[in-house]
PDB file of C-alpha atoms in Angstrom:
ATOM      1  CA  UNK A 189      99.883 130.323  92.942  1.00  0.00           C
ATOM      2  CA  UNK A 190      96.191 130.200  93.711  1.00  0.00           C
ATOM      3  CA  UNK A 191      94.847 127.259  95.756  1.00  0.00           C
ATOM      4  CA  UNK A 192      91.119 126.568  95.608  1.00  0.00           C
ATOM      5  CA  UNK A 193      89.625 124.079  98.085  1.00  0.00           C
ATOM      6  CA  UNK A 194      86.294 122.368  97.433  1.00  0.00           C
ATOM      7  CA  UNK A 195      84.767 120.015  99.980  1.00  0.00           C
ATOM      8  CA  UNK A 196      81.847 117.666 100.021  1.00  0.00           C
ATOM      9  CA  UNK A 197      80.228 114.739 101.803  1.00  0.00           C
ATOM     10  CA  UNK A 198      80.725 115.734 105.412  1.00  0.00           C
ATOM     11  CA  UNK A 199      84.152 117.416 105.302  1.00  0.00           C
ATOM     12  CA  UNK A 200      84.249 119.937 108.166  1.00  0.00           C
ATOM     13  CA  UNK A 201      86.208 123.125 109.031  1.00  0.00           C
ATOM     14  CA  UNK A 202      86.511 124.455 105.494  1.00  0.00           C
ATOM     15  CA  UNK A 203      88.107 127.813 106.432  1.00  0.00           C
ATOM     16  CA  UNK A 204      90.963 126.356 108.484  1.00  0.00           C
ATOM     17  CA  UNK A 205      91.365 123.581 105.927  1.00  0.00           C
ATOM     18  CA  UNK A 206      91.699 126.174 103.130  1.00  0.00           C
ATOM     19  CA  UNK A 207      94.394 128.067 105.053  1.00  0.00           C
ATOM     20  CA  UNK A 208      96.365 124.919 105.857  1.00  0.00           C
ATOM     21  CA  UNK A 209      96.033 123.457 102.324  1.00  0.00           C
ATOM     22  CA  UNK A 210      97.122 126.737 100.731  1.00  0.00           C
ATOM     23  CA  UNK A 211     100.211 127.029 102.948  1.00  0.00           C
ATOM     24  CA  UNK A 212     101.097 123.341 102.573  1.00  0.00           C
ATOM     25  CA  UNK A 213     100.691 123.218  98.776  1.00  0.00           C
ATOM     26  CA  UNK A 214     102.503 126.520  98.219  1.00  0.00           C
ATOM     27  CA  UNK A 215     105.414 125.132 100.223  1.00  0.00           C
ATOM     28  CA  UNK A 216     105.476 121.687  98.581  1.00  0.00           C
ATOM     29  CA  UNK A 217     105.069 123.067  95.048  1.00  0.00           C
ATOM     30  CA  UNK A 218     107.286 126.161  95.462  1.00  0.00           C
ATOM     31  CA  UNK A 219     109.865 124.975  92.913  1.00  0.00           C
ATOM     32  CA  UNK A 220     107.118 124.829  90.249  1.00  0.00           C
ATOM     33  CA  UNK A 221     105.753 128.294  91.064  1.00  0.00           C
ATOM     34  CA  UNK A 222     106.730 129.673  87.629  1.00  0.00           C
ATOM     35  CA  UNK A 223     104.843 126.908  85.809  1.00  0.00           C
ATOM     36  CA  UNK A 224     101.706 126.687  87.997  1.00  0.00           C
ATOM     37  CA  UNK A 225      98.811 129.117  87.950  1.00  0.00           C
ATOM     38  CA  UNK A 226      96.293 127.275  90.147  1.00  0.00           C
ATOM     39  CA  UNK A 227      95.804 124.090  92.135  1.00  0.00           C
ATOM     40  CA  UNK A 228      92.309 122.839  92.908  1.00  0.00           C
ATOM     41  CA  UNK A 229      91.729 120.574  95.892  1.00  0.00           C
ATOM     42  CA  UNK A 230      88.632 118.375  96.068  1.00  0.00           C
ATOM     43  CA  UNK A 231      88.143 116.596  99.400  1.00  0.00           C
ATOM     44  CA  UNK A 232      85.342 114.128 100.046  1.00  0.00           C
ATOM     45  CA  UNK A 233      84.542 111.729 102.843  1.00  0.00           C
ATOM     46  CA  UNK A 234      83.293 108.795 100.818  1.00  0.00           C
ATOM     47  CA  UNK A 235      81.702 107.068 103.834  1.00  0.00           C
ATOM     48  CA  UNK A 236      80.232 110.340 105.147  1.00  0.00           C
ATOM     49  CA  UNK A 237      81.864 110.142 108.551  1.00  0.00           C
ATOM     50  CA  UNK A 238      81.072 106.479 109.229  1.00  0.00           C
ATOM     51  CA  UNK A 239      84.757 105.580 109.391  1.00  0.00           C
ATOM     52  CA  UNK A 240      86.590 102.867 107.588  1.00  0.00           C
ATOM     53  CA  UNK A 241      89.857 102.333 105.828  1.00  0.00           C
ATOM     54  CA  UNK A 242      90.942 104.971 103.333  1.00  0.00           C
ATOM     55  CA  UNK A 243      87.559 106.673 103.084  1.00  0.00           C
ATOM     56  CA  UNK A 244      88.836 110.251 102.601  1.00  0.00           C
ATOM     57  CA  UNK A 245      89.547 111.048  98.953  1.00  0.00           C
ATOM     58  CA  UNK A 246      91.687 113.958  97.780  1.00  0.00           C
ATOM     59  CA  UNK A 247      91.800 114.955  94.136  1.00  0.00           C
ATOM     60  CA  UNK A 248      94.351 117.600  93.144  1.00  0.00           C
ATOM     61  CA  UNK A 249      94.232 119.301  89.771  1.00  0.00           C
ATOM     62  CA  UNK A 250      97.154 121.534  88.810  1.00  0.00           C
ATOM     63  CA  UNK A 251      96.980 124.089  86.012  1.00  0.00           C
ATOM     64  CA  UNK A 252     100.320 124.305  84.240  1.00  0.00           C
ATOM     65  CA  UNK A 253     100.887 127.330  82.033  1.00  0.00           C
ATOM     66  CA  UNK A 254     100.397 126.335  78.396  1.00  0.00           C
ATOM     67  CA  UNK A 255      99.503 122.698  79.132  1.00  0.00           C
ATOM     68  CA  UNK A 256      96.555 120.478  79.898  1.00  0.00           C
ATOM     69  CA  UNK A 257      95.619 120.245  83.605  1.00  0.00           C
ATOM     70  CA  UNK A 258      97.260 117.469  85.624  1.00  0.00           C
ATOM     71  CA  UNK A 259      95.000 115.559  88.044  1.00  0.00           C
ATOM     72  CA  UNK A 260      95.821 112.962  90.707  1.00  0.00           C
ATOM     73  CA  UNK A 261      93.818 111.131  93.389  1.00  0.00           C
ATOM     74  CA  UNK A 262      94.730 109.628  96.724  1.00  0.00           C
ATOM     75  CA  UNK A 263      92.653 107.902  99.402  1.00  0.00           C
ATOM     76  CA  UNK A 264      93.609 108.067 103.066  1.00  0.00           C
ATOM     77  CA  UNK A 265      92.227 107.472 106.518  1.00  0.00           C
ATOM     78  CA  UNK A 266      92.461 111.195 107.347  1.00  0.00           C
ATOM     79  CA  UNK A 267      92.301 114.436 105.372  1.00  0.00           C
ATOM     80  CA  UNK A 268      95.960 115.056 106.159  1.00  0.00           C
ATOM     81  CA  UNK A 269      96.986 111.638 104.821  1.00  0.00           C
ATOM     82  CA  UNK A 270      94.857 112.052 101.694  1.00  0.00           C
ATOM     83  CA  UNK A 271      96.231 115.538 100.907  1.00  0.00           C
ATOM     84  CA  UNK A 272      99.855 114.586 101.559  1.00  0.00           C
ATOM     85  CA  UNK A 273      99.545 111.416  99.441  1.00  0.00           C
ATOM     86  CA  UNK A 274      97.925 113.303  96.567  1.00  0.00           C
ATOM     87  CA  UNK A 275     100.601 116.016  96.790  1.00  0.00           C
ATOM     88  CA  UNK A 276     103.372 113.410  96.485  1.00  0.00           C
ATOM     89  CA  UNK A 277     101.678 112.019  93.367  1.00  0.00           C
ATOM     90  CA  UNK A 278     101.191 115.521  91.938  1.00  0.00           C
ATOM     91  CA  UNK A 279     104.866 116.416  92.427  1.00  0.00           C
ATOM     92  CA  UNK A 280     105.891 113.244  90.564  1.00  0.00           C
ATOM     93  CA  UNK A 281     103.422 113.950  87.743  1.00  0.00           C
ATOM     94  CA  UNK A 282     104.646 117.547  87.327  1.00  0.00           C
ATOM     95  CA  UNK A 283     108.291 116.425  87.419  1.00  0.00           C
ATOM     96  CA  UNK A 284     107.497 113.872  84.717  1.00  0.00           C
ATOM     97  CA  UNK A 285     105.785 116.440  82.471  1.00  0.00           C
ATOM     98  CA  UNK A 286     108.440 119.113  82.942  1.00  0.00           C
ATOM     99  CA  UNK A 287     111.209 116.529  82.545  1.00  0.00           C
ATOM    100  CA  UNK A 288     109.752 115.518  79.190  1.00  0.00           C
ATOM    101  CA  UNK A 289     109.689 119.159  78.137  1.00  0.00           C
ATOM    102  CA  UNK A 290     113.345 119.602  79.109  1.00  0.00           C
ATOM    103  CA  UNK A 291     114.357 116.524  77.115  1.00  0.00           C
ATOM    104  CA  UNK A 292     112.497 117.755  74.031  1.00  0.00           C
ATOM    105  CA  UNK A 293     113.986 121.241  74.320  1.00  0.00           C
ATOM    106  CA  UNK A 294     117.517 119.823  74.563  1.00  0.00           C
ATOM    107  CA  UNK A 295     117.047 117.915  71.309  1.00  0.00           C
ATOM    108  CA  UNK A 296     116.322 121.129  69.435  1.00  0.00           C
ATOM    109  CA  UNK A 297     119.605 122.745  70.462  1.00  0.00           C
ATOM    110  CA  UNK A 298     122.603 122.649  68.186  1.00  0.00           C
ATOM    111  CA  UNK A 299     125.316 120.328  69.297  1.00  0.00           C
ATOM    112  CA  UNK A 300     128.986 121.113  68.844  1.00  0.00           C
ATOM    113  CA  UNK A 301     129.433 117.520  67.677  1.00  0.00           C
ATOM    114  CA  UNK A 302     126.931 117.945  64.832  1.00  0.00           C
ATOM    115  CA  UNK A 303     127.890 121.366  63.579  1.00  0.00           C
ATOM    116  CA  UNK A 304     131.211 121.595  61.731  1.00  0.00           C
ATOM    117  CA  UNK A 305     130.979 125.405  61.627  1.00  0.00           C
ATOM    118  CA  UNK A 306     131.242 125.471  65.409  1.00  0.00           C
ATOM    119  CA  UNK A 307     134.331 123.266  65.354  1.00  0.00           C
ATOM    120  CA  UNK A 308     136.545 125.142  63.111  1.00  0.00           C
TER     121      UNK A 308
END
């Protein structure tokens, strides 16, 4: 899975941030590896380094094979908190989408209860 990190508004250390984000997201999203092609990370310091509560924003956009992209946002006091919070939201969103797909696929299967030819 490809991880692309974009930064803006005063976010520092892009190279080390890219390495850490790639390792972290690949680990957290490993169970979805077959369904994901790319995750984009957008980090911004909304107060441009002035400090303040929850001023770092992380937007994650996941590209699921054959589906519309899934995007989530999370604000935190640090980059780490913002990325981890957004990742938690992304995992839940992907589970929800893939869970819906599983439920729809199960409905299309033949049931032994519905098919008399399978019973006798």
